[in-house]
GROMACS .gro file of C-alpha atoms in nm:
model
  350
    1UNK     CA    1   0.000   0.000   0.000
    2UNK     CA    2   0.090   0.333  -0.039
    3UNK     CA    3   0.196   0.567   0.235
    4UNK     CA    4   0.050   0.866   0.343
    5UNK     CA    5   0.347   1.088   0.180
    6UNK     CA    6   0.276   0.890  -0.141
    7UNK     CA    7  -0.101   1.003  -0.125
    8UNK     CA    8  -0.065   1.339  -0.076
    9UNK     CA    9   0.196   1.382  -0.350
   10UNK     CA   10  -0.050   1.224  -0.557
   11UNK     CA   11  -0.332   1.406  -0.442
   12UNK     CA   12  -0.144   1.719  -0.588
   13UNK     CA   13  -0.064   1.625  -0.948
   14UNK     CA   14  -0.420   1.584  -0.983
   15UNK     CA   15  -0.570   1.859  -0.886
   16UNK     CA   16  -0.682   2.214  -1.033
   17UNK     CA   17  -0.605   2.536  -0.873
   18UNK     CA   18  -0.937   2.513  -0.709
   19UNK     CA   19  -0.865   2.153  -0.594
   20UNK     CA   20  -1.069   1.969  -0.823
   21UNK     CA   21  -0.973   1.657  -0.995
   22UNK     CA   22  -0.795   1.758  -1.304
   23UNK     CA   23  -0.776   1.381  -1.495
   24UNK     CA   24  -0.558   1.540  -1.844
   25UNK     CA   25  -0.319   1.673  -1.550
   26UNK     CA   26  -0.300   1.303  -1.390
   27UNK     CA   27  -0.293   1.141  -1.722
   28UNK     CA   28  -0.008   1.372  -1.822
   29UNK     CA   29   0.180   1.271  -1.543
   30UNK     CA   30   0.090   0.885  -1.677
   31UNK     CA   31  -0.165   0.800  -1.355
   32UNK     CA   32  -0.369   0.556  -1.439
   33UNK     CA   33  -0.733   0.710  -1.491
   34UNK     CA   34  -1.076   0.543  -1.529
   35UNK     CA   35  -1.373   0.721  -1.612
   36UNK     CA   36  -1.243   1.064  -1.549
   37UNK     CA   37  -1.112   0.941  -1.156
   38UNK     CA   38  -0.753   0.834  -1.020
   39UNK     CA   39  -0.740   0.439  -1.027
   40UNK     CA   40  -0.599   0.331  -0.707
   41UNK     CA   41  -0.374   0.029  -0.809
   42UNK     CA   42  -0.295  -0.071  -0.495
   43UNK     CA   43  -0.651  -0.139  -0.369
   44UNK     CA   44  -0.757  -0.357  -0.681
   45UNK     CA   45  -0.795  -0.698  -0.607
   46UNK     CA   46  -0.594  -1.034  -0.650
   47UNK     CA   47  -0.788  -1.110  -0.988
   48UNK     CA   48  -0.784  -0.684  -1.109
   49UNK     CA   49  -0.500  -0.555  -1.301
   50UNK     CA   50  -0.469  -0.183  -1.447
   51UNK     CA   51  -0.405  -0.212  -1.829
   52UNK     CA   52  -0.310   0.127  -1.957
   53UNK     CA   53  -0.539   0.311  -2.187
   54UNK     CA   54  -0.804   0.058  -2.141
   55UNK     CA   55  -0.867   0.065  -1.766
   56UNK     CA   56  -0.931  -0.245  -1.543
   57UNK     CA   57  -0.912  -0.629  -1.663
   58UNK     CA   58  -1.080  -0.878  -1.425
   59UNK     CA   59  -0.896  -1.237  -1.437
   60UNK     CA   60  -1.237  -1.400  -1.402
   61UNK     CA   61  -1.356  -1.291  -1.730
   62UNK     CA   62  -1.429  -1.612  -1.920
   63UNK     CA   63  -1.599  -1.424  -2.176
   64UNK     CA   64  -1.333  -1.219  -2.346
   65UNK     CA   65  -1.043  -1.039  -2.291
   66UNK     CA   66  -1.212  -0.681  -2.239
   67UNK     CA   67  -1.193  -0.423  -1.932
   68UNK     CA   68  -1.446  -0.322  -1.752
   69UNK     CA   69  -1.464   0.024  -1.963
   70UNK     CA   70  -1.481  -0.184  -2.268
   71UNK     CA   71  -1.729  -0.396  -2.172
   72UNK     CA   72  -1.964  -0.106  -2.085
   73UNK     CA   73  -1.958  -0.038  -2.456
   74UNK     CA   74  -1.967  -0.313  -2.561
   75UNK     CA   75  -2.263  -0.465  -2.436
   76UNK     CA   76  -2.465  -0.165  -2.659
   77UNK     CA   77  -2.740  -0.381  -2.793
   78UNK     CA   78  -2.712  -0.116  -3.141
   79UNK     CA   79  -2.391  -0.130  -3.350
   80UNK     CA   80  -2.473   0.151  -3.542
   81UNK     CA   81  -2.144   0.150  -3.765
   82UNK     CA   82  -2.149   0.201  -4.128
   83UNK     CA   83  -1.824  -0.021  -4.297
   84UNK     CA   84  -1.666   0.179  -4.602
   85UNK     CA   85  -1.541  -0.043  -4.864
   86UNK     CA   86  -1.233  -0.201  -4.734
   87UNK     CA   87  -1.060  -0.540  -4.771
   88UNK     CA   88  -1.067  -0.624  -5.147
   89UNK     CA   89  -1.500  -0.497  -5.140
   90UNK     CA   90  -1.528  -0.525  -5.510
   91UNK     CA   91  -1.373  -0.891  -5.476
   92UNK     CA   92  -1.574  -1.008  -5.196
   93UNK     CA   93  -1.926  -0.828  -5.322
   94UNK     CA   94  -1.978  -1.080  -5.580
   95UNK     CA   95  -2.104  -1.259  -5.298
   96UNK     CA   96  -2.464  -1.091  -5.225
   97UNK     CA   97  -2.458  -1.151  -4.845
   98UNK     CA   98  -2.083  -1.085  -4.751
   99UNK     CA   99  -2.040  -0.974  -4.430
  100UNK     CA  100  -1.759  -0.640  -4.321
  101UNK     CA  101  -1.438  -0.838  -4.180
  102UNK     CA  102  -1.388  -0.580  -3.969
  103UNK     CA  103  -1.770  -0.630  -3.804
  104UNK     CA  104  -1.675  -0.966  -3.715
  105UNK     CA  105  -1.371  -0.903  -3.568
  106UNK     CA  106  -1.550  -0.654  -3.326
  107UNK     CA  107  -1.781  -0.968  -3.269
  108UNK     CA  108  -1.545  -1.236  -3.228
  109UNK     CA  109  -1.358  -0.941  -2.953
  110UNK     CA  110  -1.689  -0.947  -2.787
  111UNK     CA  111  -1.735  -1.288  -2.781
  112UNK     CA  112  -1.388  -1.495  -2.757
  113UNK     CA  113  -1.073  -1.471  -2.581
  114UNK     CA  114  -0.704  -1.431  -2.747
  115UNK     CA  115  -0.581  -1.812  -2.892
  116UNK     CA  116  -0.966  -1.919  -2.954
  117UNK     CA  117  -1.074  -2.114  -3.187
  118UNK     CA  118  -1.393  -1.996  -3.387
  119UNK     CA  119  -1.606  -2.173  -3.606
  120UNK     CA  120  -1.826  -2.059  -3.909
  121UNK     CA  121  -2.009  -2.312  -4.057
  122UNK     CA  122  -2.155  -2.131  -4.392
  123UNK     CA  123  -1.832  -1.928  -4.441
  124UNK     CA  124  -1.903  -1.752  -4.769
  125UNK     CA  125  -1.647  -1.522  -4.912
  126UNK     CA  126  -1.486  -1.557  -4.526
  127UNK     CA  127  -1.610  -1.272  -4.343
  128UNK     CA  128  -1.563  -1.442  -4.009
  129UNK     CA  129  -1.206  -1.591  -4.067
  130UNK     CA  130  -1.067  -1.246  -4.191
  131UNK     CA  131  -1.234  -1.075  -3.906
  132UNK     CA  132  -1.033  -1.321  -3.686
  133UNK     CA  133  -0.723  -1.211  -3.827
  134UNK     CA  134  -0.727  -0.868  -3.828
  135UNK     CA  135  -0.794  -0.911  -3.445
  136UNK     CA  136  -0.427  -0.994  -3.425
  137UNK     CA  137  -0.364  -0.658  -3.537
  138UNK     CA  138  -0.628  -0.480  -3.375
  139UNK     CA  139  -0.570  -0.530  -2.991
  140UNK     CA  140  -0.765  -0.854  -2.923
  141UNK     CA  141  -0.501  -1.119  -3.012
  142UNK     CA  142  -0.519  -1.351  -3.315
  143UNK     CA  143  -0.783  -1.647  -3.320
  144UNK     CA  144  -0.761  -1.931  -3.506
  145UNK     CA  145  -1.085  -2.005  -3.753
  146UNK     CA  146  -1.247  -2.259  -3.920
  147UNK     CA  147  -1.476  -2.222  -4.233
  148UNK     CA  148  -1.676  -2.436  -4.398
  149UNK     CA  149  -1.851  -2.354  -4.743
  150UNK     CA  150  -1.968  -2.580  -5.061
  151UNK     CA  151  -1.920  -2.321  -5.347
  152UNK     CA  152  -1.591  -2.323  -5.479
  153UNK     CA  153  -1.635  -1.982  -5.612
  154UNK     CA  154  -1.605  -1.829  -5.245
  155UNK     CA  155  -1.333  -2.065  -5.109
  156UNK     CA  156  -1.117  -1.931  -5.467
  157UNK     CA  157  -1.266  -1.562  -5.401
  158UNK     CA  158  -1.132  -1.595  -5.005
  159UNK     CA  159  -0.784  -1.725  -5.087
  160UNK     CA  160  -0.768  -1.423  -5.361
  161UNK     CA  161  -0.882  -1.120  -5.140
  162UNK     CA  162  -0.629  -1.282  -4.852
  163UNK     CA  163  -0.372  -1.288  -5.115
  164UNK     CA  164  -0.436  -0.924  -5.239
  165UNK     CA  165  -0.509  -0.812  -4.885
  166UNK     CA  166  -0.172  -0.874  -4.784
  167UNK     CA  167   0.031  -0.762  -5.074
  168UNK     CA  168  -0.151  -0.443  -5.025
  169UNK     CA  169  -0.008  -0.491  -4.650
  170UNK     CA  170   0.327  -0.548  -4.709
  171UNK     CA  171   0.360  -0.263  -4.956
  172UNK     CA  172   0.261  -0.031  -4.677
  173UNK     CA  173   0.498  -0.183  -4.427
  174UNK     CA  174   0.237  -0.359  -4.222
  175UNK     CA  175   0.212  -0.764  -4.077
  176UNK     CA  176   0.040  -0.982  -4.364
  177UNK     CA  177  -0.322  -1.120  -4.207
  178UNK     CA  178  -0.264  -1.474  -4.176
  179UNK     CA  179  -0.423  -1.764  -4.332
  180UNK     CA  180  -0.703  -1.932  -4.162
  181UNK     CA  181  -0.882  -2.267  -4.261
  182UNK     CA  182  -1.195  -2.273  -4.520
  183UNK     CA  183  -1.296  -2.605  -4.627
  184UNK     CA  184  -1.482  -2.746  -4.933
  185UNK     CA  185  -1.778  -2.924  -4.840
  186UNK     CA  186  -2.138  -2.938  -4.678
  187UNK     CA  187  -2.163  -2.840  -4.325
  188UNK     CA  188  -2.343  -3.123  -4.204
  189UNK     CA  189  -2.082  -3.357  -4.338
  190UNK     CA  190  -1.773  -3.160  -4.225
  191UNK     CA  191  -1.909  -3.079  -3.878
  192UNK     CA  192  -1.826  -3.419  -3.783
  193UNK     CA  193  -1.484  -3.356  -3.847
  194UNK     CA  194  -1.490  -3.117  -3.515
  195UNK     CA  195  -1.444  -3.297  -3.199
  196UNK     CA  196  -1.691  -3.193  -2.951
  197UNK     CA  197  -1.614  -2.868  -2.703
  198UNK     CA  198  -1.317  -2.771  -2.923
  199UNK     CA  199  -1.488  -2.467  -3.089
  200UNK     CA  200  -1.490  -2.110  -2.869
  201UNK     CA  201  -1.754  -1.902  -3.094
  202UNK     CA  202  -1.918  -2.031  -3.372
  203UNK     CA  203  -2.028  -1.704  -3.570
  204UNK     CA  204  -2.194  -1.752  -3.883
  205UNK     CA  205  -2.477  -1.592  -4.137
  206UNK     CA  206  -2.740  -1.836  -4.220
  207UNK     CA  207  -2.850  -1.892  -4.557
  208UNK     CA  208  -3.180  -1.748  -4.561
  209UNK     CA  209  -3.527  -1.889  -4.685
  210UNK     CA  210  -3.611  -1.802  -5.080
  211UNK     CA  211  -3.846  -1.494  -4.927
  212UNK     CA  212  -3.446  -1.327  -5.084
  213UNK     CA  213  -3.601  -1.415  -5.427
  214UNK     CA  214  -3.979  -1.244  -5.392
  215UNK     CA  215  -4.063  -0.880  -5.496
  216UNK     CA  216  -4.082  -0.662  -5.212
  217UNK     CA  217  -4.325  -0.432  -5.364
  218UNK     CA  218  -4.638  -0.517  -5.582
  219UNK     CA  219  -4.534  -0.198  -5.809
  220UNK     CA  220  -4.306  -0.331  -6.031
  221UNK     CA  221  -4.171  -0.003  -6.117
  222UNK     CA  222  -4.089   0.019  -5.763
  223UNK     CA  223  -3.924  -0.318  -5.727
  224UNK     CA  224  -3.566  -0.358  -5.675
  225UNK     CA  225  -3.435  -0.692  -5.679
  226UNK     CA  226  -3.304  -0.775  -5.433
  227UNK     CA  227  -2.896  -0.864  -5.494
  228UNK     CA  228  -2.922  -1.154  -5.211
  229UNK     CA  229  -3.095  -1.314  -5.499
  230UNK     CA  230  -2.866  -1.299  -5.758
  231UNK     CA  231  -2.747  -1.644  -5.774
  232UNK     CA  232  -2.922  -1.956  -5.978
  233UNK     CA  233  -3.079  -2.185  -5.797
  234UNK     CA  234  -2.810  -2.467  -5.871
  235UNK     CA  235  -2.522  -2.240  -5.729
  236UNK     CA  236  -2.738  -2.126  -5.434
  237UNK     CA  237  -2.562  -2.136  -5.087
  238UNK     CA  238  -2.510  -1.958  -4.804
  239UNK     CA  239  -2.524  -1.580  -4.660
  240UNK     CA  240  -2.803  -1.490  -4.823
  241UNK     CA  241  -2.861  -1.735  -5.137
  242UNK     CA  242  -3.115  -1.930  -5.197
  243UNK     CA  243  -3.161  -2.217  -4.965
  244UNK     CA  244  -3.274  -2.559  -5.169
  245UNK     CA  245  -3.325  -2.887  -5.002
  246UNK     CA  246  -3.145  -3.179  -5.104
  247UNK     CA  247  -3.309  -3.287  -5.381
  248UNK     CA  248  -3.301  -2.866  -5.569
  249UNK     CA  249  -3.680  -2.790  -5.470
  250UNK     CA  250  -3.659  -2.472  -5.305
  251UNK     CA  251  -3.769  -2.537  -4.907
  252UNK     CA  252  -4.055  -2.401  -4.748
  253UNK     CA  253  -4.005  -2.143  -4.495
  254UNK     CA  254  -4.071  -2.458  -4.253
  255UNK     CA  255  -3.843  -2.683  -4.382
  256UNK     CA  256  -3.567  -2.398  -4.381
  257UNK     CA  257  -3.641  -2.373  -4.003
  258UNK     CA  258  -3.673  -2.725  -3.948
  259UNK     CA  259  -3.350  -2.797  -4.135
  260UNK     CA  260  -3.170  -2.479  -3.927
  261UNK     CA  261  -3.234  -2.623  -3.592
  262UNK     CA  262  -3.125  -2.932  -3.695
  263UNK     CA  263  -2.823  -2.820  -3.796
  264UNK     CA  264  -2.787  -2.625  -3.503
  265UNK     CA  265  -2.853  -2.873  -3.255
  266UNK     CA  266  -2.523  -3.094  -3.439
  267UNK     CA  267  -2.317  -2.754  -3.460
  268UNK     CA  268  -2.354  -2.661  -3.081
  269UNK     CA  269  -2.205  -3.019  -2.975
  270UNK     CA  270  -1.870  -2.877  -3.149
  271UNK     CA  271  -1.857  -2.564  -2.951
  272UNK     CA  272  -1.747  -2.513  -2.527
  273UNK     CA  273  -1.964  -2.475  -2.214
  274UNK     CA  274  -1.849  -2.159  -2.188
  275UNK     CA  275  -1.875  -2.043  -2.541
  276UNK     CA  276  -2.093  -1.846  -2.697
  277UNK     CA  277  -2.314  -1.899  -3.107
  278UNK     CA  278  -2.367  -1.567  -3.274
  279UNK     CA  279  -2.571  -1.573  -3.603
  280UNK     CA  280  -2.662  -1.314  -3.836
  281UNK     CA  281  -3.010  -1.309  -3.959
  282UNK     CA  282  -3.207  -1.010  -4.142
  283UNK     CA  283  -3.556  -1.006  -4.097
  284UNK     CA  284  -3.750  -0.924  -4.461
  285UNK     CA  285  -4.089  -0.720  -4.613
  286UNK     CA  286  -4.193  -0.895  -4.872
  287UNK     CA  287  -4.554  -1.012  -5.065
  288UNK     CA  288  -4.708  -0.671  -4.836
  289UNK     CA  289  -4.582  -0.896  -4.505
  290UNK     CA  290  -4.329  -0.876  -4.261
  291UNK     CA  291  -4.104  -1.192  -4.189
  292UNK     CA  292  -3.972  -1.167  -3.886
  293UNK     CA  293  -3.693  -1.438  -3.959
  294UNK     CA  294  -3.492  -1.351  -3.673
  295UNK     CA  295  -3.739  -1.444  -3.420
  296UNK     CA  296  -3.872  -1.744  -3.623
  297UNK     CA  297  -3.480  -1.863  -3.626
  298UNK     CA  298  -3.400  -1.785  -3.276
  299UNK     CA  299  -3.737  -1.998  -3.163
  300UNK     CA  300  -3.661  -2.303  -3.428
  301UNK     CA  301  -3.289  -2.334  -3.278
  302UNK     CA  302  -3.403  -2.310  -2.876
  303UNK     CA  303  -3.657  -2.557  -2.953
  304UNK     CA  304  -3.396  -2.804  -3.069
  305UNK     CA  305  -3.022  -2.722  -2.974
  306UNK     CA  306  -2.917  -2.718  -2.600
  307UNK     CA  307  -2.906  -2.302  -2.631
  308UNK     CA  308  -3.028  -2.059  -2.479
  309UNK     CA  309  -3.138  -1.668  -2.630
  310UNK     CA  310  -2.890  -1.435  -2.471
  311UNK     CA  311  -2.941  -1.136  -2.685
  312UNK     CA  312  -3.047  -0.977  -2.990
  313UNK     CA  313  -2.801  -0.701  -3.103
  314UNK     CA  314  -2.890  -0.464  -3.433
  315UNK     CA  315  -2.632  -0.386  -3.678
  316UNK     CA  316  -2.767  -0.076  -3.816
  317UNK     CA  317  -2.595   0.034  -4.113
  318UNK     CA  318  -2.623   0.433  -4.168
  319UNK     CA  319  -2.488   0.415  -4.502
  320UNK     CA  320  -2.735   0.230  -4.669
  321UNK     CA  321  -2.934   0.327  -4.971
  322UNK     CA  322  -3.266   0.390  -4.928
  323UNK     CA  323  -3.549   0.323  -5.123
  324UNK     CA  324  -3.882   0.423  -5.154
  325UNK     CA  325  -4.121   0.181  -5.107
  326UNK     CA  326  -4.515   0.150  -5.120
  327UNK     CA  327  -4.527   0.549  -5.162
  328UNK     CA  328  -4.783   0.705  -5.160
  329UNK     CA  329  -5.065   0.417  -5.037
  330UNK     CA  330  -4.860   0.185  -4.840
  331UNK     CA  331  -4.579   0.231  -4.538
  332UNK     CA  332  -4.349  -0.024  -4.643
  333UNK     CA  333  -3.982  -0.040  -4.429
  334UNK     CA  334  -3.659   0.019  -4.591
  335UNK     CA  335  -3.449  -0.265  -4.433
  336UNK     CA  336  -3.102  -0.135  -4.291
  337UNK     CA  337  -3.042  -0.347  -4.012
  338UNK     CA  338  -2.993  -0.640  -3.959
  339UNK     CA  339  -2.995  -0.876  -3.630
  340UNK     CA  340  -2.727  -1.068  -3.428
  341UNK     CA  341  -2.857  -1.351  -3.240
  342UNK     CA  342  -2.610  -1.406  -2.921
  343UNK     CA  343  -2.688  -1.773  -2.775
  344UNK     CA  344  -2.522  -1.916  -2.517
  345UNK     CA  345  -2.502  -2.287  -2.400
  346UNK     CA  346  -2.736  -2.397  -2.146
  347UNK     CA  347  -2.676  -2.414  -1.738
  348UNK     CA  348  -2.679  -2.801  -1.755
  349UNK     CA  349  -2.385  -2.788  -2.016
  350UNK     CA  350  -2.160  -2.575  -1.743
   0.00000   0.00000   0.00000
């Protein structure tokens, strides 16, 4: 502990001329500082450290690897954050339901510690596994990913952007992202290639249910089609394709949830007690109705997989083009968010 002489000469860098607290004094003098007070390090506990700049880490945090400060912000249930075109965009767009990199890696911060492992089982363009390694040069620490995705076209489209990504990188004198795993294949096969309780996060966008391929206006001057639809049925797959059953019909919405929990229900056996499943979903207009997928999702996967609904978080883009819709007889929404369903293993799992 500090002694009284220490105190006092502490007590002085800190303070105005009317003997206020004066924190751009103290942090000029490099005291530690926490929401505009003095931090006294010598009264934290055992499991408390003072990390500098980002305030107070508790040791107990299974969660993540975030302060106390940074967890206040982060658990915002509105990530209103607009993503300019970054990260090879023009590359990655011929995908219709890519996902920012740098989005996930502010999830998989949220959601995973430093060394993790996370999982995304329709990987797309690879979203998820660039967002985990930009987290190595972000602050959070590097995690390991897995992806797994059927078209070729994204796994080629992945290794290309990763490949341009970090030329681009080295040319400006920066650490190359590194590689992380995307495999060929359908989910439901590969997932049994992960041993159970080995995954961290699983983070993932769902394909969604052909509702992607429906007008959503009846004035078809009006309609815009909708680029999540841009694919043929035959090369539908996930993040916002078409989804098709087995056999190339296109599913009802209640085989889409039916086959989503079931898929879930295999998925969650792959990840830890302690870890967390975060899933994109966007909720639709369309035929003068609105699907609320993301509730119809989160219900078909609690009913099935041992999970349970932790929270719903909106990524609301401000940048997005808006339309005009059903003007002048009928409100219709212009759709610029989109949800994040945060589940979390069950109490009997832990």
């Amino acid at each position: 502990m500090a002694d009284d002489g220490d105190r006092h000469r502490q007590s002085r860098l800190v303070t105005d001329e009317d003997g206020a607290f004066d924190a751009e004094r103290a942090r000029d003098e490099s005291l530690p500082v926490e929401d505009g007070e003095l931090v006294d390090t010598d009264s934290l506990a055992d499991h408390q450290r003072y990390i500098e700049g980002r305030g107070i880490y508790d040791e107990r945090n299974r969660v993540n690897d975030l302060t106390g400060k940074e967890w206040k912000y982060a658990t915002k249930s509105v990530l209103a954050e607009g993503y300019p075109p970054a990260v090879q965009h023009d590359l990655r767009s011929e995908h219709g339901g890519q996902k920012p990199p740098r989005l996930c890696a502010e999830l998989i911060g949220r959601f995973s510690k430093a060394g993790d492992t996370v999982l995304d089982p329709f990987a797309g363009v690879g979203g998820t596994l660039l967002g985990a390694s930009f987290c190595e040069h972000e602050g959070t620490g590097l995690r390991d990913a897995i992806g797994f995705e059927r078209n070729e076209r994204w796994i080629e489209i992945y290794e290309t952007v990763l490949e341009h990504e970090n030329e681009e990188r080295r040319a400006r004198g920066e650490a190359p992202l590194a590689e992380q795993e995307l495999r060929h294949g359908d989910c439901a096969d590969l997932i049994e290639s992960i041993g159970d309780d080995s995954v961290d996060l699983l983070l993932t966008d769902v394909p969604y249910w052909h509702m992607d391929e429906l007008e959503q206006t009846r004035n078809e001057r009006e309609t815009r089609e909708s680029k999540l639809g841009a694919f043929d049925v035959d090369d539908a797959d996930s993040d916002g394709t078409e989804e098709t059953a087995p056999d190339g019909a296109t599913q009802t919405k209640a085989e889409w949830l039916a086959d989503m929990a079931e898929k879930f229900d295999r998925f969650t056996d792959a990840v830890t007690p302690d870890g967390h499943l975060v899933v994109f979903i966007g909720d639709m207009y369309r035929d003068q109705s609105y699907e609320f997928l993301s509730a119809d999702l989160a219900r078909a996967i609690e009913s099935t997989a041992p999970v349970t609904l932790a929270a719903n978080l909106i990524w609301y883009d401000p940048t997005k083009d808006l339309h005009v819709y059903g003007y002048p007889f009928s409100f219709v929404p212009s759709m610029v968010h989109q949800n994040v369903l945060v589940f979390r293993l069950e109490d009997e799992r832990n």
